[in-house]
Coordinates of C-alpha atoms in Angstrom, one line a residue:
M1 CA -0.1 0.0 0.2
K2 CA 1.5 3.5 -1.0
I3 CA 0.8 6.2 1.8
I4 CA 2.0 9.8 1.6
I5 CA 2.4 11.8 4.9
A6 CA 2.4 15.6 4.7
G7 CA 3.5 16.9 8.0
A8 CA 6.6 15.8 10.0
Y9 CA 5.1 16.9 13.2
T10 CA 3.8 14.9 16.2
I11 CA 1.0 13.0 14.4
G12 CA 2.8 12.7 11.2
T13 CA 6.0 11.3 12.6
Y14 CA 4.1 9.0 14.9
L15 CA 2.1 7.8 12.2
A16 CA 5.1 7.2 9.7
K17 CA 7.1 5.3 12.3
L18 CA 3.8 3.1 13.2
L19 CA 3.0 2.2 9.7
S20 CA 6.7 1.4 8.8
R21 CA 6.5 -1.7 10.9
D22 CA 3.9 -2.8 8.7
N23 CA 6.2 -2.6 5.6
Q24 CA 4.1 -0.2 3.9
D25 CA 5.4 2.1 0.9
I26 CA 5.5 5.4 2.8
I27 CA 6.6 8.9 1.7
L28 CA 6.7 11.4 4.6
M29 CA 7.1 15.0 3.3
D30 CA 7.7 18.3 5.0
E31 CA 9.2 21.8 4.3
S32 CA 11.7 21.4 7.1
Q33 CA 14.7 19.3 6.1
E34 CA 15.7 19.5 10.1
K35 CA 12.4 17.8 11.0
L36 CA 12.9 15.0 8.4
D37 CA 16.8 14.4 9.6
K38 CA 15.6 13.8 13.1
L39 CA 13.9 10.6 12.0
G40 CA 17.1 8.8 11.3
S41 CA 17.5 5.8 9.4
D42 CA 15.8 3.5 11.9
F43 CA 12.4 3.3 9.9
D44 CA 11.9 2.1 6.5
L45 CA 10.1 5.3 4.7
M46 CA 11.3 7.8 2.1
T47 CA 11.3 11.6 2.9
M48 CA 10.7 14.8 0.7
N49 CA 11.6 18.2 1.8
A50 CA 8.8 19.9 -0.1
S51 CA 5.1 21.5 0.2
C52 CA 2.1 19.2 0.0
T53 CA 0.3 21.9 -2.0
S54 CA 2.7 21.8 -4.9
I55 CA 1.2 20.0 -7.8
K56 CA 4.6 19.4 -9.3
V57 CA 5.7 17.8 -5.9
L58 CA 2.8 15.5 -5.6
K59 CA 3.2 14.3 -9.0
E60 CA 6.8 13.6 -8.3
A61 CA 5.8 11.6 -5.1
G62 CA 3.6 9.5 -7.2
I63 CA 0.2 10.7 -5.9
A64 CA -1.6 9.0 -8.8
S65 CA -0.9 5.6 -7.5
A66 CA -1.3 6.7 -3.6
D67 CA -3.8 4.5 -1.8
L68 CA -3.9 7.1 0.9
F69 CA -2.7 10.7 1.3
I70 CA -2.6 12.2 4.9
A71 CA -2.1 15.9 5.6
V72 CA -1.2 16.5 9.3
T73 CA 0.7 19.8 9.2
P74 CA -0.4 22.6 11.7
D75 CA -2.1 24.4 9.0
E76 CA -5.6 23.3 8.5
N77 CA -5.9 25.2 5.4
K78 CA -2.8 23.7 3.8
N79 CA -4.0 20.3 5.0
M80 CA -7.2 20.9 3.1
M81 CA -5.6 22.1 0.1
G82 CA -3.2 19.1 -0.2
C83 CA -6.1 16.6 0.2
I84 CA -8.0 18.4 -2.7
L85 CA -5.2 18.3 -4.9
A86 CA -4.0 14.8 -4.3
K87 CA -7.6 13.3 -4.7
A88 CA -7.6 15.3 -8.0
L89 CA -4.3 13.8 -8.9
G90 CA -5.7 10.3 -8.4
A91 CA -5.2 9.5 -4.7
K92 CA -7.8 6.9 -3.6
K93 CA -8.4 8.4 -0.1
T94 CA -7.4 11.5 1.7
V95 CA -7.4 12.6 5.3
A96 CA -6.9 16.3 6.8
K97 CA -6.3 17.3 10.4
V98 CA -8.3 20.3 11.2
D99 CA -8.5 22.7 14.2
N100 CA -12.0 24.0 13.7
Y101 CA -14.9 22.2 15.3
E102 CA -17.3 23.2 12.6
Y103 CA -15.7 21.1 10.1
V104 CA -16.5 17.9 12.1
A105 CA -20.0 18.9 13.1
P106 CA -22.8 16.7 12.1
G107 CA -23.6 17.0 8.3
S108 CA -20.1 18.3 7.4
A109 CA -18.8 15.0 5.9
D110 CA -20.6 15.2 2.9
I111 CA -19.2 18.6 2.1
F112 CA -15.7 17.7 2.4
E113 CA -16.3 14.4 0.3
D114 CA -17.4 16.4 -2.5
L115 CA -14.3 18.5 -2.3
G116 CA -12.1 15.4 -2.4
I117 CA -11.4 15.1 1.4
S118 CA -12.4 11.6 2.6
S119 CA -12.2 12.3 6.2
V120 CA -11.2 15.0 8.7
I121 CA -9.9 14.5 12.0
Y122 CA -9.9 17.1 15.0
P123 CA -7.6 15.6 17.6
E124 CA -8.9 17.8 20.2
L125 CA -12.4 16.4 20.0
L126 CA -11.1 12.7 19.8
A127 CA -9.0 13.5 23.0
A128 CA -12.2 15.2 24.9
T129 CA -14.2 12.0 24.1
D130 CA -11.4 10.0 25.8
I131 CA -11.2 12.3 28.8
N132 CA -14.8 12.1 29.6
N133 CA -14.8 8.5 29.1
G134 CA -12.5 8.3 32.0
L135 CA -14.3 10.7 34.0
K136 CA -17.7 9.0 33.6
M137 CA -16.0 5.8 35.7
S138 CA -13.5 7.2 38.2
W139 CA -12.1 3.4 38.9
V140 CA -11.4 2.8 35.0
R141 CA -8.2 4.1 33.4
Q142 CA -9.5 3.3 29.9
R143 CA -13.0 2.7 28.4
W144 CA -14.1 1.7 25.0
D145 CA -17.6 1.2 24.0
V146 CA -18.8 -0.6 20.9
H147 CA -22.1 -0.3 19.1
D148 CA -23.3 2.2 21.9
G149 CA -22.0 -0.2 24.5
A150 CA -23.2 -3.5 23.4
L151 CA -19.6 -4.5 24.4
V152 CA -17.5 -2.4 26.6
M153 CA -13.6 -2.8 27.1
L154 CA -12.4 -1.5 30.4
G155 CA -8.8 -1.1 31.5
I156 CA -8.4 -1.3 35.2
K157 CA -5.4 -1.0 37.6
L158 CA -5.7 -3.8 39.9
R159 CA -5.0 -3.3 44.0
E160 CA -4.9 -5.4 46.7
T161 CA -8.8 -5.2 47.0
C162 CA -9.2 -7.0 43.9
T163 CA -10.9 -10.3 44.7
I164 CA -9.7 -12.2 41.7
L165 CA -6.0 -12.0 42.2
D166 CA -3.6 -14.9 41.9
K167 CA -6.2 -17.6 40.6
P168 CA -5.8 -19.1 37.0
L169 CA -8.1 -17.3 34.5
K170 CA -9.6 -20.7 33.5
D171 CA -11.0 -20.7 37.1
I172 CA -12.5 -17.3 37.2
S173 CA -13.2 -16.4 33.7
G174 CA -14.9 -19.5 32.0
P175 CA -17.6 -19.5 29.3
E176 CA -20.4 -18.8 31.5
D177 CA -18.6 -15.7 33.3
P178 CA -19.8 -12.3 32.1
Y179 CA -16.3 -11.0 31.3
H180 CA -13.1 -12.1 29.4
V181 CA -9.5 -10.7 30.6
V182 CA -8.2 -10.1 27.0
A183 CA -4.8 -8.5 28.0
I184 CA -2.6 -7.8 31.0
K185 CA 0.1 -5.1 31.1
R186 CA 2.7 -6.3 33.8
D187 CA 6.2 -4.7 34.6
G188 CA 6.3 -3.1 31.0
D189 CA 5.3 -6.3 29.4
T190 CA 2.1 -7.1 27.4
I191 CA 0.6 -10.6 28.2
I192 CA -2.1 -12.1 25.8
P193 CA -3.3 -14.5 28.6
G194 CA -4.2 -18.1 28.3
G195 CA -6.4 -20.1 30.8
N196 CA -3.3 -20.7 33.3
D197 CA -2.3 -17.2 33.7
V198 CA -3.2 -15.2 36.7
L199 CA -3.7 -11.6 37.8
K200 CA -1.4 -9.8 40.1
R201 CA -1.6 -6.8 42.1
Y202 CA -0.5 -3.5 40.1
D203 CA -1.5 -5.3 36.9
M204 CA -3.4 -3.2 34.1
A205 CA -6.0 -5.8 33.2
Y206 CA -8.3 -5.3 30.2
F207 CA -11.6 -6.7 30.6
M208 CA -14.2 -7.3 27.8
T209 CA -17.8 -7.4 29.0
T210 CA -21.3 -6.1 28.3
R211 CA -22.8 -3.0 29.8
Q212 CA -25.2 -4.7 32.4
Y213 CA -22.1 -6.2 33.9
I214 CA -20.1 -3.3 34.5
P215 CA -21.1 -3.3 38.1
F216 CA -20.2 -6.8 38.5
I217 CA -16.6 -5.9 37.3
R218 CA -16.4 -3.1 39.5
K219 CA -17.3 -5.2 42.6
I220 CA -14.9 -8.1 41.7
V221 CA -11.8 -5.7 41.1
G222 CA -12.7 -4.2 44.4
K223 CA -13.5 -0.5 43.3
E224 CA -16.8 -0.2 44.8
H225 CA -15.3 2.6 47.2
Y226 CA -14.5 4.8 44.5
V227 CA -17.0 7.7 44.4
D228 CA -18.5 9.0 41.2
V229 CA -16.9 12.2 39.7
K230 CA -19.0 15.3 40.3
H231 CA -16.4 17.9 40.7
V232 CA -13.6 18.4 38.1
M233 CA -10.7 20.8 38.3
V234 CA -8.9 21.4 34.9
M235 CA -5.6 22.7 34.5
G236 CA -5.0 24.5 31.2
G237 CA -7.7 26.1 28.9
G238 CA -6.6 25.2 25.5
R239 CA -8.6 23.7 22.6
T240 CA -8.8 20.2 24.3
A241 CA -10.0 21.6 27.4
V242 CA -12.9 23.4 25.7
R243 CA -13.9 20.5 23.6
A244 CA -13.8 18.2 26.9
V245 CA -15.8 20.9 28.9
K246 CA -18.5 21.2 26.3
T247 CA -19.2 17.5 26.2
M248 CA -18.9 16.7 29.9
P249 CA -22.1 15.6 31.4
E250 CA -24.3 18.3 32.9
Y251 CA -24.0 16.9 36.4
M252 CA -20.5 17.6 36.6
D253 CA -19.2 21.0 38.1
V254 CA -16.2 22.2 36.4
K255 CA -13.5 24.6 37.2
I256 CA -10.7 25.5 35.0
I257 CA -7.4 27.0 35.9
E258 CA -5.6 28.9 33.1
A259 CA -2.5 30.9 33.8
D260 CA -2.9 33.5 30.8
E261 CA -5.4 36.3 31.7
R262 CA -6.4 36.9 28.0
R263 CA -7.1 33.2 27.6
C264 CA -9.4 33.1 30.7
D265 CA -11.4 36.1 29.2
R266 CA -11.6 34.0 26.0
L267 CA -12.6 30.9 27.9
N268 CA -15.6 32.9 29.7
E269 CA -17.0 33.7 26.0
L270 CA -16.6 30.3 24.7
L271 CA -17.9 28.2 27.8
D272 CA -20.5 30.8 29.0
D273 CA -21.6 29.4 32.4
R274 CA -20.5 25.8 31.7
A275 CA -17.4 26.2 33.9
L276 CA -15.7 28.6 36.5
I277 CA -12.6 30.3 34.9
I278 CA -9.8 30.9 37.5
H279 CA -6.8 32.9 36.5
G280 CA -3.8 31.2 38.2
D281 CA -0.9 28.6 38.2
G282 CA -2.5 25.1 38.6
R283 CA 0.7 24.2 40.3
D284 CA 0.1 26.5 43.2
V285 CA -0.9 24.2 46.3
A286 CA -2.3 27.3 48.0
L287 CA -4.7 28.1 45.0
L288 CA -5.5 24.5 44.6
Q289 CA -6.6 24.3 48.3
E290 CA -8.5 27.6 48.3
E291 CA -10.3 26.2 45.1
G292 CA -11.3 23.4 46.9
I293 CA -9.2 20.5 45.6
R294 CA -9.7 18.2 48.6
N295 CA -13.4 18.1 47.7
T296 CA -12.7 17.4 44.0
Q297 CA -12.9 13.8 42.6
A298 CA -10.9 14.4 39.2
F299 CA -8.2 16.5 38.3
V300 CA -7.5 16.9 34.6
A301 CA -4.1 18.3 33.3
L302 CA -4.0 19.5 29.8
T303 CA -1.4 22.1 29.3
G304 CA 1.2 21.8 26.5
N305 CA 3.6 20.5 28.9
A306 CA 3.9 16.8 29.7
E307 CA 6.4 17.1 32.6
T308 CA 3.8 20.0 34.0
N309 CA 0.9 17.7 33.6
I310 CA 2.5 14.8 35.3
L311 CA 3.7 16.7 38.4
A312 CA 0.5 18.5 38.8
C313 CA -1.6 15.0 38.6
L314 CA 1.0 13.7 41.3
T315 CA 0.3 16.9 43.5
A316 CA -3.4 16.2 43.1
K317 CA -3.2 12.7 44.2
R318 CA -1.3 13.7 47.2
M319 CA -4.0 16.2 48.1
G320 CA -6.4 13.2 48.2
V321 CA -7.8 13.5 44.4
R322 CA -8.8 9.8 43.4
K323 CA -9.2 10.3 39.5
T324 CA -6.4 12.1 37.5
V325 CA -6.0 12.5 33.6
A326 CA -2.9 13.9 32.2
M327 CA -2.4 15.0 28.7
V328 CA 1.1 13.4 27.5
E329 CA 2.2 14.2 24.1
N330 CA 5.7 13.1 24.5
V331 CA 5.6 9.4 23.8
D332 CA 8.9 9.0 25.7
Y333 CA 7.0 10.0 28.9
V334 CA 3.9 7.8 28.6
N335 CA 5.6 4.8 30.3
M336 CA 6.8 7.2 33.0
A337 CA 3.6 8.4 33.7
E338 CA 2.1 4.9 33.8
S339 CA 4.9 3.9 36.4
L340 CA 4.0 7.0 38.5
D341 CA 0.5 5.9 38.5
I342 CA -1.0 8.7 36.7
G343 CA -4.6 7.7 35.9
T344 CA -5.8 8.0 32.6
I345 CA -3.2 9.3 30.0
I346 CA -4.4 11.1 27.0
N347 CA -2.1 11.2 23.7
K348 CA -3.5 12.9 20.9
K349 CA -1.2 11.7 18.3
A350 CA -2.0 8.0 19.2
I351 CA -5.6 8.7 19.2
S352 CA -5.5 10.3 15.7
A353 CA -3.3 7.8 14.6
G354 CA -5.9 5.1 15.3
H355 CA -8.5 6.9 13.4
I356 CA -6.2 7.4 10.4
Y357 CA -4.9 3.9 10.4
Q358 CA -8.5 2.4 10.1
M359 CA -8.6 4.2 6.5
M360 CA -5.7 2.0 5.2
L361 CA -7.5 -1.2 6.4
D362 CA -10.4 -2.8 4.5
A363 CA -13.8 -1.7 4.8
N364 CA -14.6 -4.5 7.1
V365 CA -12.3 -3.1 9.6
H366 CA -13.8 -0.6 12.1
N367 CA -12.8 1.5 15.1
V368 CA -9.2 1.0 15.5
R369 CA -7.5 1.9 18.7
F370 CA -4.0 1.8 19.9
L371 CA -3.5 1.3 23.5
M372 CA -0.3 3.0 24.2
N373 CA 0.2 1.6 27.6
A374 CA -0.2 -2.0 26.5
N375 CA 1.6 -1.4 23.1
A376 CA -1.5 -3.2 21.5
D377 CA -4.2 -2.6 19.0
V378 CA -8.0 -3.4 19.5
A379 CA -10.2 -3.4 16.4
E380 CA -13.6 -4.2 15.3
F381 CA -13.8 -6.7 12.4
I382 CA -16.8 -7.7 10.2
P383 CA -16.3 -11.3 8.6
Q384 CA -17.2 -11.6 5.1
E385 CA -19.5 -14.6 4.0
G386 CA -17.2 -17.7 3.7
S387 CA -14.1 -16.3 5.4
R388 CA -11.9 -18.5 7.3
I389 CA -13.0 -17.1 10.7
T390 CA -16.6 -18.3 10.0
L391 CA -15.8 -21.9 9.1
K392 CA -15.0 -23.3 12.5
A393 CA -15.5 -22.9 16.1
V394 CA -12.9 -20.4 17.6
K395 CA -11.2 -23.2 19.6
D396 CA -10.4 -24.9 16.2
M397 CA -9.0 -21.9 14.4
R398 CA -5.2 -21.6 14.5
L399 CA -5.4 -17.7 15.5
P400 CA -2.0 -16.1 15.2
Y401 CA 0.1 -15.7 18.3
G402 CA -0.5 -12.5 20.2
M403 CA -4.2 -12.3 18.9
T404 CA -7.5 -13.0 20.9
I405 CA -11.0 -12.5 20.3
G406 CA -13.0 -10.6 23.2
G407 CA -16.4 -10.5 21.9
L408 CA -18.9 -9.9 19.2
V409 CA -22.0 -8.1 18.6
R410 CA -24.8 -9.8 16.6
N411 CA -28.3 -8.0 15.7
G412 CA -27.2 -5.4 18.1
E413 CA -26.5 -7.4 21.1
G414 CA -23.2 -7.9 22.6
Y415 CA -21.7 -11.6 23.3
L416 CA -18.5 -12.9 24.8
V417 CA -16.6 -15.3 22.8
S418 CA -15.5 -18.8 24.2
G419 CA -13.8 -21.7 22.5
N420 CA -17.0 -23.2 21.3
T421 CA -18.5 -20.0 19.6
R422 CA -19.1 -20.0 15.9
I423 CA -18.6 -16.5 14.5
N424 CA -21.0 -15.7 11.5
A425 CA -20.5 -13.4 8.6
G426 CA -21.7 -9.9 9.5
D427 CA -20.8 -10.1 13.1
S428 CA -18.8 -7.3 14.6
V429 CA -16.0 -9.2 16.3
M430 CA -13.6 -7.5 18.8
V431 CA -9.9 -8.5 18.3
F432 CA -7.1 -7.6 20.6
C433 CA -3.8 -8.0 19.2
H434 CA -0.1 -7.6 20.5
N435 CA 2.7 -7.6 18.0
V436 CA 0.5 -8.8 15.0
N437 CA 0.2 -7.4 11.7
M438 CA -3.3 -5.9 11.4
K439 CA -3.0 -7.0 7.6
A440 CA -2.6 -10.5 8.7
I441 CA -5.5 -10.8 10.8
E442 CA -7.7 -9.0 7.8
K443 CA -7.1 -12.3 6.0
I444 CA -8.9 -14.4 8.6
F445 CA -11.9 -12.2 8.1
N446 CA -11.8 -11.8 4.4
K447 CA -13.2 -14.4 2.1

């Protein structure tokens, strides 16, 4: 597959590195040679020091034979123009990163499709969705709903209160139990568990279940003492904060601490009465105490500095806040944040990359997510009639090592998958995979 990426910034470079592992034909272009040089020679891709809005350059890059053109520069106008030109010159699909919520509002997709832009992504809105999913359930690190909650994946940090520690999974998660443990992150390693594996204290365990059994999961992992989030304190009033606050449930009371006075004025205009805007430094312990940090159930750090966000969350935890969320854009800091027991970690480039990655896969693959903490992918596959996955029971399939099936949705209803399950064409099947090429999995679901 030929993929051209315009913009050697955070999302573009992350995506280029990610796709290079799949042996794709990748060209990364940028107007800064310095940015391209920083990639080094460790990744299997070509670079071009050029503008994505040049017809001559796009032709030289072979845009006529490109399967996917991705424009993720900081300039949304350049991204959109690059996509329009790329589509006109023969690219099959195009993706543009935008900074304007209006462009992703309902009803906008057809407008951009007519212009030649197959899809637009607004990273701040994607991040806001993940933030709010984390806040709605204070005891969960990550949550992913499939088909409006017909299936739910929960990433949970296990403590000594968990009642299912140190027991073989075959004894606690059989075919009749309402959950499956699809992956475990332990001491930096990801485990796709078998029946003899056990859960240990401080594991990050990924559970697949259905919505009605979420209270049951909460009970067995010993998180019933976690209070629901009603009072939220946000540090940093950027676009991600605005999107998150605008989409938070009405019952949440929100305070935003912003260091820039002019930005505070702008936040008051944007958010009206939805949040109380406080001018100050979110790292100021006295200010946090004055604004009621000890009566706050969640602290969300969304400044542009990963170190600041991590330290602020640690301070909030020390002051009694149970749920913390940190935006960590530097990939090198993600594992550190996890080791420091920061709660939910938000990385816009990884979230955006998952949405873009889906476009390079077949039409029967949906909702691809990268779980950075687990270094794994989870995706929704829809098997075709006569595909290999439909011919035998799951236990008789020779699935690739590192792949597990968590559940499926059939006729709108979620089901967990056991060894005796027969998968039908048209089912929505949830696949969790670690160190497995997604293209190899596609073959199992295609005719």
